[in-house]
Amino acid sequence: MLQLPDIGVLGPYTYLATEVLWGSVALALLWYADAFRAAARTVAVLYPFAYVWDWYTLEVGVFAIPLRTGVELLGIPIEEHVFMLVVPAMVVGAHETLGLVLDGPDGTEGGTTRGHEER
């Protein structure tokens, strides 16, 4: 059987550390694709809905987060706020990067050049 690493060794910082790790990947993708504005727009639209849903599911006990710092902001763990920034940024970064790699900056197939057109 596959032995998964024990990331719980980071204790209460486990969730935050994984968010920082994946947030770094998201930032790298956004930088490569020059897609920070697109990500900011996406986060701005999705964040309020994600916040309300997250608050509600935590409030009614749908899930619990044992490996967290215990720091809360506006009724939810700080790690959840970071999560709600990282996930849409990662999706936009991956989408825009794949578009550049697969289609090229000018929309032609097979491109691998970094694009900087206005989005």
PDB file of C-alpha atoms in Angstrom:
ATOM      1  CA  MET A   1       0.000   0.000   0.000  1.00  0.00           C
ATOM      2  CA  LEU A   2       1.191   3.511  -0.805  1.00  0.00           C
ATOM      3  CA  GLN A   3       2.551   5.293   2.271  1.00  0.00           C
ATOM      4  CA  LEU A   4       1.542   8.952   2.255  1.00  0.00           C
ATOM      5  CA  PRO A   5       3.802  11.479   3.972  1.00  0.00           C
ATOM      6  CA  ASP A   6       2.681  12.746   7.377  1.00  0.00           C
ATOM      7  CA  ILE A   7       2.252  16.457   6.784  1.00  0.00           C
ATOM      8  CA  GLY A   8       0.713  16.734  10.231  1.00  0.00           C
ATOM      9  CA  VAL A   9       4.223  17.195  11.622  1.00  0.00           C
ATOM     10  CA  LEU A  10       3.644  20.917  11.108  1.00  0.00           C
ATOM     11  CA  GLY A  11       0.945  20.749  13.773  1.00  0.00           C
ATOM     12  CA  PRO A  12      -1.357  23.769  13.846  1.00  0.00           C
ATOM     13  CA  TYR A  13       0.472  25.292  10.872  1.00  0.00           C
ATOM     14  CA  THR A  14      -0.215  22.358   8.546  1.00  0.00           C
ATOM     15  CA  TYR A  15      -3.153  23.881   6.670  1.00  0.00           C
ATOM     16  CA  LEU A  16      -1.510  27.291   6.402  1.00  0.00           C
ATOM     17  CA  ALA A  17       1.765  25.761   5.167  1.00  0.00           C
ATOM     18  CA  THR A  18      -0.002  23.810   2.425  1.00  0.00           C
ATOM     19  CA  GLU A  19      -1.858  26.964   1.384  1.00  0.00           C
ATOM     20  CA  VAL A  20       1.423  28.880   1.152  1.00  0.00           C
ATOM     21  CA  LEU A  21       2.944  26.065  -0.920  1.00  0.00           C
ATOM     22  CA  TRP A  22       0.031  25.898  -3.373  1.00  0.00           C
ATOM     23  CA  GLY A  23      -0.289  29.687  -3.331  1.00  0.00           C
ATOM     24  CA  SER A  24       3.302  29.867  -4.565  1.00  0.00           C
ATOM     25  CA  VAL A  25       2.393  27.574  -7.452  1.00  0.00           C
ATOM     26  CA  ALA A  26      -0.619  29.756  -8.252  1.00  0.00           C
ATOM     27  CA  LEU A  27       1.552  32.899  -8.211  1.00  0.00           C
ATOM     28  CA  ALA A  28       4.095  31.275 -10.528  1.00  0.00           C
ATOM     29  CA  LEU A  29       1.363  30.329 -13.012  1.00  0.00           C
ATOM     30  CA  LEU A  30      -0.159  33.815 -12.859  1.00  0.00           C
ATOM     31  CA  TRP A  31       3.257  35.392 -13.387  1.00  0.00           C
ATOM     32  CA  TYR A  32       4.044  33.132 -16.355  1.00  0.00           C
ATOM     33  CA  ALA A  33       0.702  33.887 -18.006  1.00  0.00           C
ATOM     34  CA  ASP A  34       0.643  37.557 -16.936  1.00  0.00           C
ATOM     35  CA  ALA A  35      -2.828  36.905 -15.571  1.00  0.00           C
ATOM     36  CA  PHE A  36      -2.876  38.748 -12.239  1.00  0.00           C
ATOM     37  CA  ARG A  37      -5.735  41.037 -13.309  1.00  0.00           C
ATOM     38  CA  ALA A  38      -7.864  38.136 -14.485  1.00  0.00           C
ATOM     39  CA  ALA A  39      -7.259  36.327 -11.196  1.00  0.00           C
ATOM     40  CA  ALA A  40      -8.083  39.434  -9.161  1.00  0.00           C
ATOM     41  CA  ARG A  41     -11.386  39.859 -11.005  1.00  0.00           C
ATOM     42  CA  THR A  42     -12.256  36.205 -10.502  1.00  0.00           C
ATOM     43  CA  VAL A  43     -11.416  36.314  -6.797  1.00  0.00           C
ATOM     44  CA  ALA A  44     -13.410  39.537  -6.344  1.00  0.00           C
ATOM     45  CA  VAL A  45     -16.506  37.924  -7.861  1.00  0.00           C
ATOM     46  CA  LEU A  46     -16.235  34.535  -6.140  1.00  0.00           C
ATOM     47  CA  TYR A  47     -14.955  35.535  -2.704  1.00  0.00           C
ATOM     48  CA  PRO A  48     -18.236  36.812  -1.198  1.00  0.00           C
ATOM     49  CA  PHE A  49     -20.101  33.645  -2.201  1.00  0.00           C
ATOM     50  CA  ALA A  50     -17.269  31.401  -1.022  1.00  0.00           C
ATOM     51  CA  TYR A  51     -17.084  33.251   2.294  1.00  0.00           C
ATOM     52  CA  VAL A  52     -20.796  32.857   3.033  1.00  0.00           C
ATOM     53  CA  TRP A  53     -20.758  29.195   2.040  1.00  0.00           C
ATOM     54  CA  ASP A  54     -17.623  28.519   4.100  1.00  0.00           C
ATOM     55  CA  TRP A  55     -19.004  30.308   7.146  1.00  0.00           C
ATOM     56  CA  TYR A  56     -22.270  28.384   6.888  1.00  0.00           C
ATOM     57  CA  THR A  57     -20.693  24.935   6.486  1.00  0.00           C
ATOM     58  CA  LEU A  58     -18.358  25.543   9.432  1.00  0.00           C
ATOM     59  CA  GLU A  59     -21.212  26.911  11.542  1.00  0.00           C
ATOM     60  CA  VAL A  60     -23.474  23.882  11.007  1.00  0.00           C
ATOM     61  CA  GLY A  61     -20.604  21.426  11.420  1.00  0.00           C
ATOM     62  CA  VAL A  62     -20.291  20.052   7.891  1.00  0.00           C
ATOM     63  CA  PHE A  63     -16.526  19.860   8.327  1.00  0.00           C
ATOM     64  CA  ALA A  64     -13.848  20.606  10.908  1.00  0.00           C
ATOM     65  CA  ILE A  65     -10.248  21.719  10.420  1.00  0.00           C
ATOM     66  CA  PRO A  66      -8.069  20.198  13.154  1.00  0.00           C
ATOM     67  CA  LEU A  67      -4.619  21.209  11.829  1.00  0.00           C
ATOM     68  CA  ARG A  68      -5.006  24.980  11.816  1.00  0.00           C
ATOM     69  CA  THR A  69      -3.602  27.951  13.707  1.00  0.00           C
ATOM     70  CA  GLY A  70      -6.829  28.832  15.504  1.00  0.00           C
ATOM     71  CA  VAL A  71      -6.705  32.405  14.201  1.00  0.00           C
ATOM     72  CA  GLU A  72     -10.087  33.501  12.880  1.00  0.00           C
ATOM     73  CA  LEU A  73     -11.126  36.493  10.815  1.00  0.00           C
ATOM     74  CA  LEU A  74     -14.805  37.357  10.374  1.00  0.00           C
ATOM     75  CA  GLY A  75     -15.886  34.060  11.891  1.00  0.00           C
ATOM     76  CA  ILE A  76     -13.805  31.640   9.827  1.00  0.00           C
ATOM     77  CA  PRO A  77     -10.219  30.376  10.088  1.00  0.00           C
ATOM     78  CA  ILE A  78      -7.575  32.527   8.416  1.00  0.00           C
ATOM     79  CA  GLU A  79      -6.557  29.450   6.422  1.00  0.00           C
ATOM     80  CA  GLU A  80      -9.986  29.390   4.789  1.00  0.00           C
ATOM     81  CA  HIS A  81      -9.585  32.986   3.655  1.00  0.00           C
ATOM     82  CA  VAL A  82      -6.239  32.060   2.085  1.00  0.00           C
ATOM     83  CA  PHE A  83      -7.865  28.996   0.485  1.00  0.00           C
ATOM     84  CA  MET A  84     -10.550  31.202  -1.079  1.00  0.00           C
ATOM     85  CA  LEU A  85      -7.809  33.319  -2.659  1.00  0.00           C
ATOM     86  CA  VAL A  86      -5.537  30.469  -3.746  1.00  0.00           C
ATOM     87  CA  VAL A  87      -8.081  28.191  -5.438  1.00  0.00           C
ATOM     88  CA  PRO A  88      -9.513  30.673  -7.962  1.00  0.00           C
ATOM     89  CA  ALA A  89      -6.031  32.100  -8.570  1.00  0.00           C
ATOM     90  CA  MET A  90      -4.740  28.579  -9.275  1.00  0.00           C
ATOM     91  CA  VAL A  91      -7.610  27.877 -11.678  1.00  0.00           C
ATOM     92  CA  VAL A  92      -7.086  31.134 -13.600  1.00  0.00           C
ATOM     93  CA  GLY A  93      -3.311  30.651 -13.615  1.00  0.00           C
ATOM     94  CA  ALA A  94      -3.584  27.076 -14.891  1.00  0.00           C
ATOM     95  CA  HIS A  95      -6.152  28.036 -17.536  1.00  0.00           C
ATOM     96  CA  GLU A  96      -4.161  30.984 -18.842  1.00  0.00           C
ATOM     97  CA  THR A  97      -0.850  29.104 -18.754  1.00  0.00           C
ATOM     98  CA  LEU A  98      -2.312  26.147 -20.639  1.00  0.00           C
ATOM     99  CA  GLY A  99      -3.710  28.565 -23.209  1.00  0.00           C
ATOM    100  CA  LEU A 100      -0.251  30.023 -23.768  1.00  0.00           C
ATOM    101  CA  VAL A 101       1.529  26.678 -23.851  1.00  0.00           C
ATOM    102  CA  LEU A 102      -0.989  24.878 -26.061  1.00  0.00           C
ATOM    103  CA  ASP A 103      -2.194  27.710 -28.285  1.00  0.00           C
ATOM    104  CA  GLY A 104       0.560  30.305 -28.094  1.00  0.00           C
ATOM    105  CA  PRO A 105       0.180  33.984 -27.224  1.00  0.00           C
ATOM    106  CA  ASP A 106      -1.419  34.778 -30.575  1.00  0.00           C
ATOM    107  CA  GLY A 107      -3.885  31.871 -30.456  1.00  0.00           C
ATOM    108  CA  THR A 108      -1.992  29.636 -32.879  1.00  0.00           C
ATOM    109  CA  GLU A 109      -1.493  26.008 -31.917  1.00  0.00           C
ATOM    110  CA  GLY A 110       1.714  24.726 -30.394  1.00  0.00           C
ATOM    111  CA  GLY A 111       3.028  27.959 -28.934  1.00  0.00           C
ATOM    112  CA  THR A 112       5.312  28.045 -25.925  1.00  0.00           C
ATOM    113  CA  THR A 113       6.175  31.738 -25.821  1.00  0.00           C
ATOM    114  CA  ARG A 114       5.175  33.738 -22.780  1.00  0.00           C
ATOM    115  CA  GLY A 115       2.379  36.159 -23.646  1.00  0.00           C
ATOM    116  CA  HIS A 116       1.813  39.653 -22.334  1.00  0.00           C
ATOM    117  CA  GLU A 117      -1.233  40.845 -24.197  1.00  0.00           C
ATOM    118  CA  GLU A 118      -3.796  42.921 -22.318  1.00  0.00           C
ATOM    119  CA  ARG A 119      -6.507  40.784 -20.769  1.00  0.00           C
TER     120      ARG A 119
END
